[in-house]
Short mmCIF file of C-alpha atoms in Angstrom, two decimals:
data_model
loop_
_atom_site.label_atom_id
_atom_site.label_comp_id
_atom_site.label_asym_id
_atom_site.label_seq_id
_atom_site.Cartn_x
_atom_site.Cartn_y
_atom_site.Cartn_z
CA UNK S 26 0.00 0.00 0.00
CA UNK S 27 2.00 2.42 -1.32
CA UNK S 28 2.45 6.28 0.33
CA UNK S 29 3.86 7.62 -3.22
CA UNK S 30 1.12 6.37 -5.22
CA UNK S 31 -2.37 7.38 -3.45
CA UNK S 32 -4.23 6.20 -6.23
CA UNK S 33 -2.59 2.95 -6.27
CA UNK S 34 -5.38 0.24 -7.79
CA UNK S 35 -4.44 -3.61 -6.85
CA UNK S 36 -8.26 -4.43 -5.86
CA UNK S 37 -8.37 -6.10 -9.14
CA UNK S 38 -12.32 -4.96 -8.42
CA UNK S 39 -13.90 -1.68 -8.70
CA UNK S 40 -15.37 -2.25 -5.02
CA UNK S 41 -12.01 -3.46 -3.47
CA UNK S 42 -10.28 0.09 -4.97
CA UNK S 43 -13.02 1.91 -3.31
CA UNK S 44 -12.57 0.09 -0.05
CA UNK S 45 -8.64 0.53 -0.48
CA UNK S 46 -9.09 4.29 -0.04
CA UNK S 47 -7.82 4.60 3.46
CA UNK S 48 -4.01 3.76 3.86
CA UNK S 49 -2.91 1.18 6.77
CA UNK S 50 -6.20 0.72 7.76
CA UNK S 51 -5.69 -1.51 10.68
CA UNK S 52 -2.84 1.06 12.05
CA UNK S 53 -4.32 3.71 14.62
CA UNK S 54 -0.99 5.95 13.95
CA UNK S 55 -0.84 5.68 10.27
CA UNK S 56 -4.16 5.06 9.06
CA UNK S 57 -4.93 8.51 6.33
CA UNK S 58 -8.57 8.05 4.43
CA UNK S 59 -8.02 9.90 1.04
CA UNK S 60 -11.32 11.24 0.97
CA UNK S 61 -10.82 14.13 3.01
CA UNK S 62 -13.31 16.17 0.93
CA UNK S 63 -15.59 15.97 -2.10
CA UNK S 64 -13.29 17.29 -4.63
CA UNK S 65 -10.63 14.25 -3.55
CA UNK S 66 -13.48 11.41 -3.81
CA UNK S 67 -14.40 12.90 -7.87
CA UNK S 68 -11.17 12.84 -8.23
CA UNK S 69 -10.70 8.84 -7.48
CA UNK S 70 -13.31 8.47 -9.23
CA UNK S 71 -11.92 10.15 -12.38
CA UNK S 72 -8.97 7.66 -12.13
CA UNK S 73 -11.54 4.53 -11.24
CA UNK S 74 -12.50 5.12 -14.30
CA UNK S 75 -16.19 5.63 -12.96
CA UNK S 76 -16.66 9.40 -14.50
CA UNK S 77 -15.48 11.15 -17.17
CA UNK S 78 -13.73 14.51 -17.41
CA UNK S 79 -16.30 16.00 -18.37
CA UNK S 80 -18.76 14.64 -15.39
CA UNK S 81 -16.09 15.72 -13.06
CA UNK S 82 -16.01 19.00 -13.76
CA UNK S 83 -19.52 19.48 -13.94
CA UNK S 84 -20.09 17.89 -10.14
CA UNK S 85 -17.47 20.03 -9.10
CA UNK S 86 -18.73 23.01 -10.24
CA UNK S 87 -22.58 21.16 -9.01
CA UNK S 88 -20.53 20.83 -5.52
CA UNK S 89 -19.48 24.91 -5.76
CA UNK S 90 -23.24 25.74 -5.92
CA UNK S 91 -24.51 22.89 -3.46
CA UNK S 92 -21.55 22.69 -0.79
CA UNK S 93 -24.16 21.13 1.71
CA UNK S 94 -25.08 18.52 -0.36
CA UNK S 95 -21.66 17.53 -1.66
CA UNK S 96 -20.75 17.35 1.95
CA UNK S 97 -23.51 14.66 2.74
CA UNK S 98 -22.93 12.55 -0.79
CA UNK S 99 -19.06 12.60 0.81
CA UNK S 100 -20.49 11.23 4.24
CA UNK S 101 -22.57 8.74 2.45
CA UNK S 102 -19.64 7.33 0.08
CA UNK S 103 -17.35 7.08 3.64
CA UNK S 104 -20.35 5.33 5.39
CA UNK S 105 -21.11 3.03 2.11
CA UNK S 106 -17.08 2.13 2.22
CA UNK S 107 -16.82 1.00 6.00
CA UNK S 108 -20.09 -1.08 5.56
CA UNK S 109 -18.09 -2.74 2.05
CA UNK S 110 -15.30 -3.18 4.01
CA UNK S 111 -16.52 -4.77 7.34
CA UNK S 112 -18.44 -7.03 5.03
CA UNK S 113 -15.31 -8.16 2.50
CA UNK S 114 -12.94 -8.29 5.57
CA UNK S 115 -15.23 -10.83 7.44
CA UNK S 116 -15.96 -12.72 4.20
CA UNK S 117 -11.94 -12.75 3.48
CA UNK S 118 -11.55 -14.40 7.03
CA UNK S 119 -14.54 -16.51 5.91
CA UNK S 120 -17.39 -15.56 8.34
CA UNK S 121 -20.73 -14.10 7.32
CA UNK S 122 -20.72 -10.34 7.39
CA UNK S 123 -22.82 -8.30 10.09
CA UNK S 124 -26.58 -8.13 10.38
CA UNK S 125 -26.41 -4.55 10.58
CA UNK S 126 -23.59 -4.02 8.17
CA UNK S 127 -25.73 -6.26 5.65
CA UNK S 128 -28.79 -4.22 6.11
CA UNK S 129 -27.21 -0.83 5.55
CA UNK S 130 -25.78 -2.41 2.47
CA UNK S 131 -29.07 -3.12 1.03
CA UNK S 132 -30.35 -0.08 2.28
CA UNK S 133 -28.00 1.43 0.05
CA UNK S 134 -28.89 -0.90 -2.83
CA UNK S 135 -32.07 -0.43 -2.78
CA UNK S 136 -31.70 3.27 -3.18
CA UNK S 137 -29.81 3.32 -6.12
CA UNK S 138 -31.31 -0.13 -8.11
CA UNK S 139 -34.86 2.22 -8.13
CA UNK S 140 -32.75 4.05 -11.06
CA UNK S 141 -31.66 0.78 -12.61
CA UNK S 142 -33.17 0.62 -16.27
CA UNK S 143 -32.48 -1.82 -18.91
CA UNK S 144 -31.23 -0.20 -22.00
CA UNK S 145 -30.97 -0.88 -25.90
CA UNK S 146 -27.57 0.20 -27.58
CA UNK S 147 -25.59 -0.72 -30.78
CA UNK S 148 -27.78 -4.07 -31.05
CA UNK S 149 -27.33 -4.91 -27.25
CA UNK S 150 -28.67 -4.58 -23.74
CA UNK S 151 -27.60 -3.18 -21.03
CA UNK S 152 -28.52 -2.37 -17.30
CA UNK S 153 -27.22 1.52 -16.60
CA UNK S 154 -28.49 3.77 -13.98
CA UNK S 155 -30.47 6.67 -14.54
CA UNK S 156 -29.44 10.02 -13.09
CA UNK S 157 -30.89 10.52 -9.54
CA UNK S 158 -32.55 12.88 -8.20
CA UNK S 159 -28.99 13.93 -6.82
CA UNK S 160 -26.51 14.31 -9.44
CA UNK S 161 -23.31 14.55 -6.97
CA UNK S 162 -23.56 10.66 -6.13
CA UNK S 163 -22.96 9.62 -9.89
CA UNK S 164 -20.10 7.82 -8.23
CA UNK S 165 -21.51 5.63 -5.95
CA UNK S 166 -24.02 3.14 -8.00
CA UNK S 167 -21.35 1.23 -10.20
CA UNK S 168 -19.34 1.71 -7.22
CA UNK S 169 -22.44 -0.46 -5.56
CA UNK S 170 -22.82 -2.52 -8.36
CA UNK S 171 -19.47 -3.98 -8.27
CA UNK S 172 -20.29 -5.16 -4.47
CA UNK S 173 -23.43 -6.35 -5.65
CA UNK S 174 -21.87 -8.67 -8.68
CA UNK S 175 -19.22 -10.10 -6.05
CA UNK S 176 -21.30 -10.73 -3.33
CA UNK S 177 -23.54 -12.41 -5.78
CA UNK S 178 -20.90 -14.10 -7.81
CA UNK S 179 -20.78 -18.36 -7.66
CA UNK S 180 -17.56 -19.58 -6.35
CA UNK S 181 -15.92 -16.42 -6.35
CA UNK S 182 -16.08 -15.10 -3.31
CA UNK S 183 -13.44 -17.38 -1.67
CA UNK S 184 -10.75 -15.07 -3.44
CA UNK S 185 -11.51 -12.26 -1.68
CA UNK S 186 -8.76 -11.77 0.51
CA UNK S 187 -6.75 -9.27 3.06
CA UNK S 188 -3.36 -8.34 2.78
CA UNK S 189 -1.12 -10.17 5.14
CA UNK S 190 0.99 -7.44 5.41
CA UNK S 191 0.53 -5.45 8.65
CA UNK S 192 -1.03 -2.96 9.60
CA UNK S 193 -1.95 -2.68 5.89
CA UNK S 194 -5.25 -3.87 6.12
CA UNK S 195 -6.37 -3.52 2.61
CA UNK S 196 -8.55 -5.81 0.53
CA UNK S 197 -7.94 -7.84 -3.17
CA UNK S 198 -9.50 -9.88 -5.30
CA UNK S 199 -6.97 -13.01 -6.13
CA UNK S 200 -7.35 -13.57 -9.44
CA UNK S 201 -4.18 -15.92 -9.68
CA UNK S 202 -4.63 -19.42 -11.00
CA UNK S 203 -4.10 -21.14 -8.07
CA UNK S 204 -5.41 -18.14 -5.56
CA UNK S 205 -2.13 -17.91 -3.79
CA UNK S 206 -1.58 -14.11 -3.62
CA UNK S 207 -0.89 -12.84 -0.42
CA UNK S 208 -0.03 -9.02 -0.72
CA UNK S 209 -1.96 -6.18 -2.02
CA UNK S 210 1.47 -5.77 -4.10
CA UNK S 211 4.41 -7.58 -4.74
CA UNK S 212 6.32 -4.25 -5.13
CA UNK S 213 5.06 -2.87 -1.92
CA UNK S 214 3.79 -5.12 1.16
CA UNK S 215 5.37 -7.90 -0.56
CA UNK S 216 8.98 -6.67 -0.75
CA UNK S 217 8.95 -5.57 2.61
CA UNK S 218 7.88 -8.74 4.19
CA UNK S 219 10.69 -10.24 1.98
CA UNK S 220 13.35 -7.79 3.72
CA UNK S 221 11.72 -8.51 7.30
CA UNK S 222 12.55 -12.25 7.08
CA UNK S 223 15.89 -11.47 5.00
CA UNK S 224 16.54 -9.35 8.21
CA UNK S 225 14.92 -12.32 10.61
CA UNK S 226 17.49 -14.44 9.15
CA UNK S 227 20.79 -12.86 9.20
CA UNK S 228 20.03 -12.03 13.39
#
């Protein structure tokens, strides 16, 4: 979990990056959540891939004219992460998630799926969400989606897993052949539990 790179994307999941946004989460000292306003969680977004430029801008300059209400779509993306990530981190250590964690998280899905419409394009079709009555949480429903498809997902959910490096904390889908990834990176938590026991060893 790298300090250098904020926007560092090993989730191999649109839901695991969004849960990754807080660095060393299980460290009280060095735990930093990157959303630390509106204009930072639009931004991740931009790089998820989730909006374009052009959204971006225009909920930013949405969020200029409706401060109040970017500030509450902000609380409600934080609030929607800690319930995703209570619920992955207990299915990673392969336990059933929370009642109440599991009800917020459909409280949340059924908010959104009211906007979910089937639509016809190029031939094919599609589900897409409709824009809600509150433009500035364009973010959230694929983000919600993504959770959705996992949690739903045969067979899959056993390679949800937590990265064994400490106090990292943060949460990846193993898509190796013979789920045996350990590390949220190789280059980061990976290497330096490779120089702890090269250090272990020459004691």
């Amino acid at each position: 979990m790298s300090e250098t790179n904020p926007y560092m994307m090993v989730g191999e999941r649109l839901c695991m990056d969004f849960i990754n946004t807080v660095s060393w989460r299980e460290s009280t000292e060095k735990r930093r959540d990157w959303f630390t306003s509106y204009a930072k969680l639009v931004d991740w977004s931009l790089h998820a891939e989730v909006l374009t430029i052009q959204q971006a801008q225009d909920l930013l300059s949405e969020a200029e004219e409706n401060p109040q209400k970017a500030e509450d779509v902000l609380k409600q993306a934080i609030e929607l992460r800690e319930v995703m990530y209570r619920m992955f981190k207990n299915i990673s250590k392969k336990t059933p998630p929370p009642e109440q964690d599991l009800a917020c998280f459909n409280e949340s899905m059924s908010h959104f799926y009211r906007s979910l419409q089937v639509i016809h394009e190029n031939g094919e079709y599609t589900l897409k969400f409709k824009q809600t009555d509150n433009p500035l949480d364009t973010m959230l429903p694929p983000i919600l989606q993504s959770a959705v498809e996992l949690l739903t997902s045969k067979n899959e959910l056993e390679r949800v897993k937590q990265c064994e490096g400490d106090p990292c904390g943060w949460l990846f889908f193993d898509t190796s052949r013979n789920k045996s990834r350990r590390w949220c990176s190789m280059a980061d938590c990976g290497n330096r539990a490779k120089v702890r026991r090269f250090y272990e060893k020459g004691k």
